[in-house]
């Protein structure tokens, strides 16, 4: 039995604390569990399994529909049985949590997911991958961007407050462990009316009282009420800490060509207003979504945009290589342009410039 060690024992005892815990099984592997004892990730033998919030399983970094969550839990239950009654390595509470998870728990979570996330969780900024995602809207108020693979032509709808409250409870059942922040889903939560936003932020502060990274969301400068714009400071005081604004390119001409509003000035103003309100800012930039001949203009005008808009070290620029939904991954040109764009922007901004590929985003338990 040597080599079996459970970490974070005390925090696992009370599921109300929402803390997960990790166990190590010597040369047989290790696993991380949520606060109710359901596995989240597991090294078993030579294989590494990760459970996604939507119920799918990654085995050795590839989706594998032949692996069932309950099957992995059963293997782990057999493993902890070997260490039953050994308080040096496994608390009784942890043993009981892991052992008491029934097969039906995973099918219940699978059923809960589409009720909670009607349009899934298609993408998050890379520094917010481990947030609780609380859906407050569906669709996008713009919905016209020619390159958009996530929300194009999906009508924008604001959920009513009772639905949002129910979904917050569901989120805590689906992601039953501590997370450091909340992300308001989906495409543009800042398009909510001011008082709805205030209510949502207040409800989150009650439901998720400990949030070191605060509350974040996506925003689009062209779909924002004047009232929200003028009262951003109140939203920041209510917990809004980071807003990710869709720029894509600093070129007004090229923005117009992809069905975004051609004028970048509203985006510049919104970024300044957010910073004055005390919010951290993220800005998205794409590569590979324009003709190759347009890249130089895209790169230089985006550089000039960030020369005008002063970002700080707490801010982020996310550069993502675009891909068509039927391609599944970005083309090499998009990746090369991403590297060139990153090197260019790093010369003019204090923000952290992050290259990331949204095509391999998974929302993990
Ligand atoms: S504003 Fe953003 S989410 Fe909406 S259609 Fe355009 S790219 Fe997609």
XYZ file of C-alpha atoms and ligand atoms in Angstrom, residues 139-153 186-188 219-220 223 246 248 258-260 286, ligand 1:
35
model
C -26.470 34.181 -29.319
C -24.783 37.412 -30.355
C -26.329 40.866 -30.891
C -24.086 41.328 -33.918
C -24.118 37.814 -35.297
C -22.925 38.921 -38.738
C -19.147 38.559 -38.679
C -18.251 36.532 -41.739
C -15.499 34.580 -39.964
C -17.408 33.669 -36.779
C -17.593 29.929 -36.155
C -19.344 30.133 -32.803
C -22.240 32.606 -32.835
C -22.930 33.659 -36.397
C -26.668 34.063 -37.128
C -21.722 33.618 -23.816
C -20.769 35.907 -26.723
C -21.460 39.333 -25.231
C -17.951 42.436 -24.963
C -18.401 44.130 -28.293
C -23.550 46.515 -28.918
C -13.460 41.704 -29.859
C -9.912 41.123 -34.594
C -15.615 40.967 -42.514
C -18.980 42.464 -41.515
C -17.786 44.019 -38.283
C -7.275 37.061 -35.374
S -19.360 39.890 -32.579
Fe -18.051 38.146 -31.977
S -19.480 36.514 -31.380
Fe -20.678 38.025 -32.525
S -20.696 37.271 -34.642
Fe -18.951 38.695 -34.444
S -17.175 37.410 -33.894
Fe -19.048 36.171 -33.556
